[in-house]
Amino acid sequence: MKAEPARTEIPGELRLEMHARLLRVRIASRRLAELYREQEMRTPAHFGLGQEAVAVGVVTALRPGDVVYSHHRAHNHYLASGGSVYELAAELYGREAGCSRGRGGSAHLTAQAVGFIASTAILGETIAIATGSALAFSMRGERRLAVSFFGEAACEEGIFYESINYAAIRRLPVLYVCENNLYSTESPLSVRQPAGTELCERARSFKLKAERVDGNDLAAVYEASARLADGLRRGEGPAFLECMTYRWLEHVGPHFDHEAGRTYRSREEVESWMQRCPVKRSAAEIIRLGVADEAALAALSNGITRDVEDAVKRARAADPPPQGDLYADVW
Amino acid sequence: MKAEPARTEIPGELRLEMHARLLRVRIASRRLAELYREQEMRTPAHFGLGQEAVAVGVVTALRPGDVVYSHHRAHNHYLASGGSVYELAAELYGREAGCSRGRGGSAHLTAQAVGFIASTAILGETIAIATGSALAFSMRGERRLAVSFFGEAACEEGIFYESINYAAIRRLPVLYVCENNLYSTESPLSVRQPAGTELCERARSFKLKAERVDGNDLAAVYEASARLADGLRRGEGPAFLECMTYRWLEHVGPHFDHEAGRTYRSREEVESWMQRCPVKRSAAEIIRLGVADEAALAALSNGITRDVEDAVKRARAADPPPQGDLYADVW
Amino acid sequence: MSGDALRPARNIKFKDALSEGLCMAMERDPGIFVTGISVDYPSGIFGSTVEALRRFGPARVFDAPAMENALTGIAIGAAVMGMRPVVVHPRNDFMFLAFDQLINVAAKWRYMYGGRAGSVPIVVRGIIGRGWGQGPTHSQSLQSVLAHFPGLAVVMPASPEDAKGLTMAALRASHPVIILEHRSLFELTGPVPEEYYATPFGHAKVVRPGVDLTLVATSYMVQEALVAAGVLAKEGIEVEIIDPRSIRPLDEETILASVRKTGRLIVADTSWECCGFSSEIAALAAEKAFDALRGPVRRLSSPNCPAPVAASLESVLYPKASTIVGLSLHMLGRHPQGNLRGIDAVDTFKGPY
Amino acid sequence: MSGDALRPARNIKFKDALSEGLCMAMERDPGIFVTGISVDYPSGIFGSTVEALRRFGPARVFDAPAMENALTGIAIGAAVMGMRPVVVHPRNDFMFLAFDQLINVAAKWRYMYGGRAGSVPIVVRGIIGRGWGQGPTHSQSLQSVLAHFPGLAVVMPASPEDAKGLTMAALRASHPVIILEHRSLFELTGPVPEEYYATPFGHAKVVRPGVDLTLVATSYMVQEALVAAGVLAKEGIEVEIIDPRSIRPLDEETILASVRKTGRLIVADTSWECCGFSSEIAALAAEKAFDALRGPVRRLSSPNCPAPVAASLESVLYPKASTIVGLSLHMLGRHPQGNLRGIDAVDTFKGPY
Ligand SMILES: Cc1ncc(C[n+]2csc(CCOP(=O)(O)OP(=O)(O)O)c2C)c(N)n1
Ligand SMILES: Cc1ncc(C[n+]2csc(CCOP(=O)(O)OP(=O)(O)O)c2C)c(N)n1
Ligand SMILES: [Mg+2]
Ligand SMILES: [Mg+2]
């Protein structure tokens, strides 16, 4: 990981805004994971606890008109984009008020109004789709960016290379964000990448600009994203950002590994990463810089918690899709 | 392209043997292309005229037990491996005596007895298949290599990256030989690769050993292959060899571009590459080194020409598959 | 009948009708672009994209690397942003590489976001190869497997008129459309209206009316059916030929109406039998026109083997006009007079393509 | 009947039967290895690969990166060199990514080299998901599209006995075999012989004899069919349930014999209807047992939409025992007594997997 540059250049206001967004993602995700245990949300859900800074840091570097795509672990990206907690919760509960009207579930989210276009459940798919949206922007001369969030396992799928090759040939404005959390389900990197692999090197061999950052460092993610987004808007061609991070919970579902008796990661490893909690780190930095004090942050957190609570309650109480609509919207 | 190292270390005998093989590939390919004009060979055929040194140079570095896979432009690899001219011609004529009993045609060749396992018509397929054969060798502790020949367009397909990643993780004994002839059908590199692309760089980013050679220089191809094959046999993991070369004829079929009115390559470009004919270069080198004289090479050529003529005549006269066998060998 | 022809139709080739449909659609909709391997070659997909390139230039008709899966995803992503991509595969067999994007994404997009992520109006053209040693992986016919999936429209033009009309309909649909075009039809000439018109999906065409037997034929098999019907007519047998044109959505009613009239059904399709379109139509009749059936339905499809290259085998591979005549006579309890093979078209195609 | 049981069969679970079949085959054939994402996890493909890993170790049961297409090609290449790879997909929906290798290569290998490049004895296992919001891309059922292609065997065990027997048969076949295993069957318990035995492909099983109606059911639908048959028996209706077990090759004779006996046919399949297996069987009957049919054949399959996630929609998505009972009664001119829904199994599955 690179040495961290001084970051006083991020205005305090923006830091606070990002932190608020981070808190919202964290608090909503955590609450949803809690509720998920009740078995009322019948949709396989991949929670992103621990990885929130990636989504927030990247999305903060975007502008209106830019679009975001995500993968199976989509909640963070949806929420960071400004997607409604109520609609997300309703989606998980399988309600008509869900962002996808209960049809797609956890892995198929959409919030077009805030630029979050879609997530899909099969690895690698949205990497190409984001590239295609960038193609549309490029063909129409629009200065918009497409962002594709995916896990490092998607870099095992051929579609990733087909896509970045294409984006590089046509200098498309796509930011490929790889959230490297070291595992694919329960498989460590060692069974999936040759020793010594640098994904950035791969991206560079396709002529992408590439950077690697500490994905738990909100400011670092934001700065790298802003830098790369600048280049993208100047037409310098696609970029790749690898964010090193870690998922706290099991691959799918609400439990910690140890609760579920899973042994592929040691408890020490999980806990050491939890020490590097992106929310705590962001809070500490904000306090250190004097942007806000502990009390202000607590108030912020409390407000969000109340909003989230209200949203999930309403979502749970919302109506399911009418059975007569089974065939609606097939095409 | 690299500076060419001195090559006196290749024994004269081996040079002559390689040259004989080269001549056989050339003479047979050329004769088949001539006969193809008669419209009696009803199978889309991709001739490899101009590219023969790649096949011969690589295959000469192999040992009994090693296996070879190829793609749509398969004749050179089949012939260089020692595949029968008679069976190849019979295959093109759609005869029961064909190497694939007339079922597969030009793109689906096999000659298992000489280690040429198979070629297929869809880009990239055999890259994975060769990798799988190497997996079998590796699992059984056999010191055999698998070679995969493909064109540079196959490096646009995701399967190439999936395969080399896998081979590198498991350190499989595969030699990936990319015949870069600058075109895919009529598409130049510029629409298929970002400017400045080095395929070797890509391969290296997957932790393969990688070299690029002048594919029209038989000795250079052989030496690079021998070097890489050595490493493979020592278990050093997969290697990638890019051979820069050029196809003389149209993409599919027996004509020169100008005969068929094709305009994607200039006549000058084609002719400049024909000047760099691998057969002429090999002959000149052999004469220069005093390994054989012009007369001896002419005699060699004449002998091969007679053999080829005999083979193609017999093939043409051979029997077609009986119609009653339509359903044989489905499984 | 597709479109209300204001001016009289001229006779043009299938490939030119494809081209005309594409160009007319591109003129109206600036969001349409065409991509895929070789679309911008002088030979432009057997002539069908040449005019589009000439008129709309390389910004809208452009080549692509070999990357079938990602390219399909890219088309989807462009479509979601308001474009109308046309992805062309010189052989539909290459589409297997793109099945994930086609089936897991394009087909389900609208539904799986409850309509809130818009729809995916992509058009995918795939050419079906046949003969001259196209062989096992360049002559398959994918309508049956693609039509299995809700969310995909699969159409197969069998005449120049429909080549144009279905292309234009595809290019204004609000969902993914796969057009499977048979290589053996590209040189076929027929009347094509000059106007812009869209041949609606889900409307079968009664290609030839008849009363004795219903012959549902797809794509190139319509040509074989027409030859067969001509021969049978001389025997006093009037075959009704129905071209479904769209495989999905399927015009069940036109087919069922015919079966109810004739009581006999042969389905001649270019794909394989097992779980194929011929089975679909046979099942349809057995389920919804059972009482009208006067005898067993019969399926004619690709034989149960991969396509071999050798001419000797290729010549017995496909069901042909003679096969249809023989089977029709048999179904009607009649006996074929002499050798029927003479009626079959001789393939005059010159290779390698 | 599969295998000649020497010792009495014990009752074991479907997943354990899969495991037992795999282990017994691996014991006999050192060339068998198992790979695919998560095969070596403690949860080992819902328990079915755990014992194989324990007994044969990581050299023969090993994880793979996410690379479905290349992995299938790798399996082919290993098979051609004499190995017997088993590739496992935790959801069969991931297999679309591998369709090129499966259909363009594996299915055609033997044929397209005229038998001279050997054959490709790979086994591909794909799990069919269902319920609990599996959703549009994790609950498809691919037998119909795969069975379309000559050269592929496609089997669907519906009982623990066949889970073991078909696995062992697949692992000694000389061609590619695709085993589609329904997730909802993994916990099903039933008698399984202890011996090594191979359930031959192309032999349907008469799961329950009957005289009034033939019910061809695949995979999990056999369970629904059994419930339905029990209910119908109380009404004095004897349904004959036939489990084809292998979709390709298909045992036409057993099915036709039953239809000839009962004169009535319902096909209940887990895939979609259009060009699906239910159509295949309906067509088969209409073509080859027409004279015996006493009424229209009927197809029950997945409804014409992608699978939604919401429980309210999922609950009306699949045809169930009650659907079968209702339809059977209707076909026999009888009226259902009361609300049939009560007979349907309640899904007690706990998520997320
Ligand atoms: C093509 C495909 N193969 C396998 C899966 C099953 N699968 C779902 S999530 C996942 C792990 C992906 O890991 P990564 O991309 O690193 O993302 P993470 O879960 O770590 O966030 C796998 C293998 C899938 N959804 N799609
Ligand atoms: C998946 C796939 N896409 C497209 C094609 C059509 N095609 C056949 S050969 C060819 C060109 C391949 O170029 P390259 O790999 O460089 O080999 P070369 O022909 O130059 O030897 C193409 C595009 C194919 N066979 N398979
Ligand atoms: Mg990961
Ligand atoms: Mg090339």
PDB file of N, CA, C and O in Angstrom, chain B residues 36 39 41-44 94 102-104 121-123 156-157 184-187 252 320-323 327 330, chain C residues 41-42 63 65-68 94 132-133 137-138 303-305 308-310 312-316 350-353:
ATOM      1  N   TYR B  36      -7.481 -25.919 -53.847  1.00  0.00           N
ATOM      2  CA  TYR B  36      -8.692 -25.381 -53.215  1.00  0.00           C
ATOM      3  C   TYR B  36      -9.486 -24.535 -54.211  1.00  0.00           C
ATOM      4  O   TYR B  36     -10.714 -24.457 -54.141  1.00  0.00           O
ATOM      5  N   GLN B  39     -12.695 -25.685 -56.062  1.00  0.00           N
ATOM      6  CA  GLN B  39     -13.999 -25.798 -55.397  1.00  0.00           C
ATOM      7  C   GLN B  39     -14.407 -27.240 -55.115  1.00  0.00           C
ATOM      8  O   GLN B  39     -15.581 -27.561 -54.992  1.00  0.00           O
ATOM      9  N   MET B  41     -12.833 -28.863 -52.567  1.00  0.00           N
ATOM     10  CA  MET B  41     -12.691 -28.969 -51.109  1.00  0.00           C
ATOM     11  C   MET B  41     -13.744 -28.041 -50.514  1.00  0.00           C
ATOM     12  O   MET B  41     -13.594 -26.827 -50.550  1.00  0.00           O
ATOM     13  N   ARG B  42     -14.800 -28.644 -50.032  1.00  0.00           N
ATOM     14  CA  ARG B  42     -15.908 -27.818 -49.554  1.00  0.00           C
ATOM     15  C   ARG B  42     -15.806 -27.649 -48.047  1.00  0.00           C
ATOM     16  O   ARG B  42     -16.542 -28.263 -47.290  1.00  0.00           O
ATOM     17  N   THR B  43     -14.911 -26.817 -47.646  1.00  0.00           N
ATOM     18  CA  THR B  43     -14.702 -26.532 -46.221  1.00  0.00           C
ATOM     19  C   THR B  43     -13.954 -25.213 -46.132  1.00  0.00           C
ATOM     20  O   THR B  43     -12.929 -25.052 -46.788  1.00  0.00           O
ATOM     21  N   PRO B  44     -14.477 -24.253 -45.385  1.00  0.00           N
ATOM     22  CA  PRO B  44     -13.766 -22.976 -45.269  1.00  0.00           C
ATOM     23  C   PRO B  44     -12.351 -23.213 -44.747  1.00  0.00           C
ATOM     24  O   PRO B  44     -12.189 -23.797 -43.678  1.00  0.00           O
ATOM     25  N   GLY B  94     -13.128 -33.944 -47.845  1.00  0.00           N
ATOM     26  CA  GLY B  94     -14.298 -34.574 -47.212  1.00  0.00           C
ATOM     27  C   GLY B  94     -14.311 -36.079 -47.404  1.00  0.00           C
ATOM     28  O   GLY B  94     -15.346 -36.676 -47.695  1.00  0.00           O
ATOM     29  N   GLY B 102     -13.376 -36.813 -42.429  1.00  0.00           N
ATOM     30  CA  GLY B 102     -14.235 -35.930 -43.212  1.00  0.00           C
ATOM     31  C   GLY B 102     -15.302 -35.211 -42.415  1.00  0.00           C
ATOM     32  O   GLY B 102     -16.082 -34.447 -42.968  1.00  0.00           O
ATOM     33  N   ARG B 103     -15.310 -35.427 -41.133  1.00  0.00           N
ATOM     34  CA  ARG B 103     -16.360 -34.785 -40.328  1.00  0.00           C
ATOM     35  C   ARG B 103     -16.040 -33.343 -39.976  1.00  0.00           C
ATOM     36  O   ARG B 103     -16.937 -32.514 -39.828  1.00  0.00           O
ATOM     37  N   GLY B 104     -14.768 -33.068 -39.770  1.00  0.00           N
ATOM     38  CA  GLY B 104     -14.429 -31.770 -39.186  1.00  0.00           C
ATOM     39  C   GLY B 104     -14.008 -30.696 -40.172  1.00  0.00           C
ATOM     40  O   GLY B 104     -14.179 -29.514 -39.931  1.00  0.00           O
ATOM     41  N   ALA B 121     -12.624 -24.287 -34.360  1.00  0.00           N
ATOM     42  CA  ALA B 121     -12.921 -23.150 -35.235  1.00  0.00           C
ATOM     43  C   ALA B 121     -13.339 -21.892 -34.499  1.00  0.00           C
ATOM     44  O   ALA B 121     -13.430 -20.826 -35.097  1.00  0.00           O
ATOM     45  N   ILE B 122     -13.608 -22.000 -33.225  1.00  0.00           N
ATOM     46  CA  ILE B 122     -14.079 -20.834 -32.474  1.00  0.00           C
ATOM     47  C   ILE B 122     -12.901 -20.269 -31.685  1.00  0.00           C
ATOM     48  O   ILE B 122     -12.195 -21.013 -30.998  1.00  0.00           O
ATOM     49  N   LEU B 123     -12.730 -18.982 -31.777  1.00  0.00           N
ATOM     50  CA  LEU B 123     -11.558 -18.347 -31.183  1.00  0.00           C
ATOM     51  C   LEU B 123     -11.404 -18.663 -29.694  1.00  0.00           C
ATOM     52  O   LEU B 123     -12.365 -18.565 -28.933  1.00  0.00           O
ATOM     53  N   GLU B 156      -8.129 -11.216 -27.460  1.00  0.00           N
ATOM     54  CA  GLU B 156      -9.244 -10.315 -27.173  1.00  0.00           C
ATOM     55  C   GLU B 156     -10.346 -11.037 -26.402  1.00  0.00           C
ATOM     56  O   GLU B 156     -11.206 -10.406 -25.797  1.00  0.00           O
ATOM     57  N   GLU B 157     -10.314 -12.344 -26.450  1.00  0.00           N
ATOM     58  CA  GLU B 157     -11.341 -13.153 -25.802  1.00  0.00           C
ATOM     59  C   GLU B 157     -10.975 -13.391 -24.339  1.00  0.00           C
ATOM     60  O   GLU B 157      -9.825 -13.738 -24.028  1.00  0.00           O
ATOM     61  N   SER B 184      -6.959  -9.613 -37.841  1.00  0.00           N
ATOM     62  CA  SER B 184      -7.999 -10.580 -37.534  1.00  0.00           C
ATOM     63  C   SER B 184      -9.004 -10.410 -38.664  1.00  0.00           C
ATOM     64  O   SER B 184      -9.640  -9.359 -38.771  1.00  0.00           O
ATOM     65  N   THR B 185      -9.104 -11.436 -39.515  1.00  0.00           N
ATOM     66  CA  THR B 185      -9.874 -11.282 -40.745  1.00  0.00           C
ATOM     67  C   THR B 185      -9.348 -10.029 -41.450  1.00  0.00           C
ATOM     68  O   THR B 185      -8.197 -10.034 -41.873  1.00  0.00           O
ATOM     69  N   GLU B 186     -10.109  -8.952 -41.518  1.00  0.00           N
ATOM     70  CA  GLU B 186      -9.600  -7.751 -42.179  1.00  0.00           C
ATOM     71  C   GLU B 186      -9.391  -6.605 -41.202  1.00  0.00           C
ATOM     72  O   GLU B 186      -9.222  -5.461 -41.602  1.00  0.00           O
ATOM     73  N   SER B 187      -9.425  -6.916 -39.920  1.00  0.00           N
ATOM     74  CA  SER B 187      -9.300  -5.851 -38.921  1.00  0.00           C
ATOM     75  C   SER B 187      -7.854  -5.707 -38.453  1.00  0.00           C
ATOM     76  O   SER B 187      -7.256  -6.671 -37.984  1.00  0.00           O
ATOM     77  N   VAL B 252      -9.627 -16.243 -45.352  1.00  0.00           N
ATOM     78  CA  VAL B 252     -10.137 -17.596 -45.590  1.00  0.00           C
ATOM     79  C   VAL B 252     -10.217 -17.779 -47.098  1.00  0.00           C
ATOM     80  O   VAL B 252     -10.753 -16.920 -47.801  1.00  0.00           O
ATOM     81  N   PRO B 320     -15.667 -41.027 -50.114  1.00  0.00           N
ATOM     82  CA  PRO B 320     -16.349 -40.189 -49.120  1.00  0.00           C
ATOM     83  C   PRO B 320     -16.927 -41.052 -48.006  1.00  0.00           C
ATOM     84  O   PRO B 320     -17.078 -42.266 -48.181  1.00  0.00           O
ATOM     85  N   PRO B 321     -17.230 -40.449 -46.880  1.00  0.00           N
ATOM     86  CA  PRO B 321     -17.866 -41.225 -45.804  1.00  0.00           C
ATOM     87  C   PRO B 321     -19.199 -41.775 -46.304  1.00  0.00           C
ATOM     88  O   PRO B 321     -19.938 -41.069 -46.997  1.00  0.00           O
ATOM     89  N   PRO B 322     -19.500 -43.003 -45.973  1.00  0.00           N
ATOM     90  CA  PRO B 322     -20.788 -43.563 -46.386  1.00  0.00           C
ATOM     91  C   PRO B 322     -21.937 -42.808 -45.729  1.00  0.00           C
ATOM     92  O   PRO B 322     -21.860 -42.456 -44.544  1.00  0.00           O
ATOM     93  N   GLN B 323     -22.969 -42.569 -46.495  1.00  0.00           N
ATOM     94  CA  GLN B 323     -24.077 -41.774 -45.969  1.00  0.00           C
ATOM     95  C   GLN B 323     -24.746 -42.442 -44.770  1.00  0.00           C
ATOM     96  O   GLN B 323     -25.292 -41.776 -43.899  1.00  0.00           O
ATOM     97  N   TYR B 327     -24.812 -40.910 -38.390  1.00  0.00           N
ATOM     98  CA  TYR B 327     -25.001 -40.848 -36.928  1.00  0.00           C
ATOM     99  C   TYR B 327     -23.898 -41.536 -36.131  1.00  0.00           C
ATOM    100  O   TYR B 327     -24.021 -41.686 -34.912  1.00  0.00           O
ATOM    101  N   VAL B 330     -21.582 -39.973 -32.506  1.00  0.00           N
ATOM    102  CA  VAL B 330     -22.134 -38.792 -31.827  1.00  0.00           C
ATOM    103  C   VAL B 330     -21.701 -38.817 -30.364  1.00  0.00           C
ATOM    104  O   VAL B 330     -21.359 -37.813 -29.782  1.00  0.00           O
TER     105      VAL B 330
ATOM    106  N   TYR C  41     -16.639  -3.961 -42.905  1.00  0.00           N
ATOM    107  CA  TYR C  41     -15.829  -4.423 -44.043  1.00  0.00           C
ATOM    108  C   TYR C  41     -16.542  -4.081 -45.350  1.00  0.00           C
ATOM    109  O   TYR C  41     -17.766  -3.900 -45.366  1.00  0.00           O
ATOM    110  N   PRO C  42     -15.779  -4.047 -46.431  1.00  0.00           N
ATOM    111  CA  PRO C  42     -16.424  -3.881 -47.738  1.00  0.00           C
ATOM    112  C   PRO C  42     -17.468  -4.978 -47.989  1.00  0.00           C
ATOM    113  O   PRO C  42     -18.466  -4.755 -48.674  1.00  0.00           O
ATOM    114  N   ASP C  63     -16.489  -1.705 -36.282  1.00  0.00           N
ATOM    115  CA  ASP C  63     -15.913  -3.016 -35.998  1.00  0.00           C
ATOM    116  C   ASP C  63     -15.752  -3.209 -34.486  1.00  0.00           C
ATOM    117  O   ASP C  63     -15.837  -2.256 -33.712  1.00  0.00           O
ATOM    118  N   PRO C  65     -13.521  -5.870 -31.490  1.00  0.00           N
ATOM    119  CA  PRO C  65     -12.642  -7.019 -31.252  1.00  0.00           C
ATOM    120  C   PRO C  65     -13.493  -8.282 -31.052  1.00  0.00           C
ATOM    121  O   PRO C  65     -14.721  -8.201 -30.963  1.00  0.00           O
ATOM    122  N   ALA C  66     -12.822  -9.410 -30.948  1.00  0.00           N
ATOM    123  CA  ALA C  66     -13.504 -10.684 -30.681  1.00  0.00           C
ATOM    124  C   ALA C  66     -13.749 -10.764 -29.179  1.00  0.00           C
ATOM    125  O   ALA C  66     -12.836 -11.072 -28.412  1.00  0.00           O
ATOM    126  N   MET C  67     -14.945 -10.475 -28.745  1.00  0.00           N
ATOM    127  CA  MET C  67     -15.252 -10.366 -27.308  1.00  0.00           C
ATOM    128  C   MET C  67     -16.765 -10.445 -27.153  1.00  0.00           C
ATOM    129  O   MET C  67     -17.406  -9.513 -26.669  1.00  0.00           O
ATOM    130  N   GLU C  68     -17.319 -11.561 -27.564  1.00  0.00           N
ATOM    131  CA  GLU C  68     -18.767 -11.679 -27.700  1.00  0.00           C
ATOM    132  C   GLU C  68     -19.510 -11.384 -26.404  1.00  0.00           C
ATOM    133  O   GLU C  68     -20.557 -10.734 -26.408  1.00  0.00           O
ATOM    134  N   PHE C  94     -21.473 -18.147 -32.532  1.00  0.00           N
ATOM    135  CA  PHE C  94     -20.571 -17.400 -31.644  1.00  0.00           C
ATOM    136  C   PHE C  94     -21.326 -16.857 -30.431  1.00  0.00           C
ATOM    137  O   PHE C  94     -20.726 -16.445 -29.446  1.00  0.00           O
ATOM    138  N   TRP C 132     -21.737 -26.346 -47.735  1.00  0.00           N
ATOM    139  CA  TRP C 132     -20.362 -26.076 -48.149  1.00  0.00           C
ATOM    140  C   TRP C 132     -19.393 -26.267 -46.973  1.00  0.00           C
ATOM    141  O   TRP C 132     -18.521 -25.463 -46.717  1.00  0.00           O
ATOM    142  N   GLY C 133     -19.666 -27.308 -46.235  1.00  0.00           N
ATOM    143  CA  GLY C 133     -18.747 -27.665 -45.171  1.00  0.00           C
ATOM    144  C   GLY C 133     -18.683 -26.690 -44.018  1.00  0.00           C
ATOM    145  O   GLY C 133     -17.661 -26.584 -43.337  1.00  0.00           O
ATOM    146  N   THR C 137     -19.657 -26.216 -35.935  1.00  0.00           N
ATOM    147  CA  THR C 137     -19.808 -25.014 -35.100  1.00  0.00           C
ATOM    148  C   THR C 137     -20.103 -23.752 -35.909  1.00  0.00           C
ATOM    149  O   THR C 137     -20.014 -22.650 -35.381  1.00  0.00           O
ATOM    150  N   HIS C 138     -20.418 -23.929 -37.175  1.00  0.00           N
ATOM    151  CA  HIS C 138     -20.749 -22.753 -37.987  1.00  0.00           C
ATOM    152  C   HIS C 138     -22.074 -22.928 -38.732  1.00  0.00           C
ATOM    153  O   HIS C 138     -22.313 -22.236 -39.710  1.00  0.00           O
ATOM    154  N   PRO C 303     -30.985 -33.501 -38.107  1.00  0.00           N
ATOM    155  CA  PRO C 303     -30.818 -34.844 -37.541  1.00  0.00           C
ATOM    156  C   PRO C 303     -29.952 -34.832 -36.285  1.00  0.00           C
ATOM    157  O   PRO C 303     -29.193 -33.894 -36.049  1.00  0.00           O
ATOM    158  N   ASN C 304     -30.076 -35.870 -35.511  1.00  0.00           N
ATOM    159  CA  ASN C 304     -29.435 -35.916 -34.194  1.00  0.00           C
ATOM    160  C   ASN C 304     -27.935 -36.167 -34.229  1.00  0.00           C
ATOM    161  O   ASN C 304     -27.429 -37.136 -33.658  1.00  0.00           O
ATOM    162  N   CYS C 305     -27.238 -35.258 -34.861  1.00  0.00           N
ATOM    163  CA  CYS C 305     -25.777 -35.309 -34.854  1.00  0.00           C
ATOM    164  C   CYS C 305     -25.272 -33.896 -35.114  1.00  0.00           C
ATOM    165  O   CYS C 305     -26.027 -33.051 -35.584  1.00  0.00           O
ATOM    166  N   PRO C 308     -21.738 -32.599 -40.075  1.00  0.00           N
ATOM    167  CA  PRO C 308     -20.452 -33.018 -40.625  1.00  0.00           C
ATOM    168  C   PRO C 308     -20.077 -32.154 -41.825  1.00  0.00           C
ATOM    169  O   PRO C 308     -20.935 -31.471 -42.388  1.00  0.00           O
ATOM    170  N   VAL C 309     -18.825 -32.210 -42.196  1.00  0.00           N
ATOM    171  CA  VAL C 309     -18.332 -31.374 -43.285  1.00  0.00           C
ATOM    172  C   VAL C 309     -18.432 -32.072 -44.643  1.00  0.00           C
ATOM    173  O   VAL C 309     -18.780 -31.451 -45.641  1.00  0.00           O
ATOM    174  N   ALA C 310     -18.129 -33.352 -44.681  1.00  0.00           N
ATOM    175  CA  ALA C 310     -18.055 -34.057 -45.965  1.00  0.00           C
ATOM    176  C   ALA C 310     -19.344 -33.877 -46.759  1.00  0.00           C
ATOM    177  O   ALA C 310     -20.448 -33.996 -46.222  1.00  0.00           O
ATOM    178  N   SER C 312     -20.721 -35.758 -48.846  1.00  0.00           N
ATOM    179  CA  SER C 312     -21.584 -36.946 -48.890  1.00  0.00           C
ATOM    180  C   SER C 312     -22.538 -36.960 -47.698  1.00  0.00           C
ATOM    181  O   SER C 312     -23.699 -37.327 -47.829  1.00  0.00           O
ATOM    182  N   LEU C 313     -22.045 -36.546 -46.558  1.00  0.00           N
ATOM    183  CA  LEU C 313     -22.882 -36.543 -45.362  1.00  0.00           C
ATOM    184  C   LEU C 313     -23.775 -35.309 -45.326  1.00  0.00           C
ATOM    185  O   LEU C 313     -24.943 -35.380 -44.930  1.00  0.00           O
ATOM    186  N   GLU C 314     -23.207 -34.200 -45.722  1.00  0.00           N
ATOM    187  CA  GLU C 314     -23.999 -32.961 -45.741  1.00  0.00           C
ATOM    188  C   GLU C 314     -25.237 -33.121 -46.619  1.00  0.00           C
ATOM    189  O   GLU C 314     -26.293 -32.573 -46.327  1.00  0.00           O
ATOM    190  N   SER C 315     -25.077 -33.886 -47.692  1.00  0.00           N
ATOM    191  CA  SER C 315     -26.196 -33.994 -48.640  1.00  0.00           C
ATOM    192  C   SER C 315     -27.378 -34.766 -48.053  1.00  0.00           C
ATOM    193  O   SER C 315     -28.493 -34.636 -48.535  1.00  0.00           O
ATOM    194  N   VAL C 316     -27.126 -35.552 -47.028  1.00  0.00           N
ATOM    195  CA  VAL C 316     -28.251 -36.258 -46.407  1.00  0.00           C
ATOM    196  C   VAL C 316     -28.599 -35.667 -45.041  1.00  0.00           C
ATOM    197  O   VAL C 316     -29.413 -36.200 -44.302  1.00  0.00           O
ATOM    198  N   LYS C 350     -20.609 -20.952 -53.976  1.00  0.00           N
ATOM    199  CA  LYS C 350     -19.162 -21.067 -54.146  1.00  0.00           C
ATOM    200  C   LYS C 350     -18.477 -20.640 -52.850  1.00  0.00           C
ATOM    201  O   LYS C 350     -18.804 -19.586 -52.315  1.00  0.00           O
ATOM    202  N   GLY C 351     -17.543 -21.456 -52.404  1.00  0.00           N
ATOM    203  CA  GLY C 351     -16.880 -21.167 -51.149  1.00  0.00           C
ATOM    204  C   GLY C 351     -15.801 -20.139 -51.307  1.00  0.00           C
ATOM    205  O   GLY C 351     -15.620 -19.626 -52.402  1.00  0.00           O
ATOM    206  N   PRO C 352     -15.044 -19.883 -50.268  1.00  0.00           N
ATOM    207  CA  PRO C 352     -15.186 -20.510 -48.965  1.00  0.00           C
ATOM    208  C   PRO C 352     -16.308 -19.950 -48.098  1.00  0.00           C
ATOM    209  O   PRO C 352     -16.664 -20.581 -47.123  1.00  0.00           O
ATOM    210  N   TYR C 353     -16.873 -18.804 -48.431  1.00  0.00           N
ATOM    211  CA  TYR C 353     -17.913 -18.337 -47.515  1.00  0.00           C
ATOM    212  C   TYR C 353     -19.286 -18.571 -48.094  1.00  0.00           C
ATOM    213  O   TYR C 353     -19.518 -18.321 -49.252  1.00  0.00           O
TER     214      TYR C 353
END
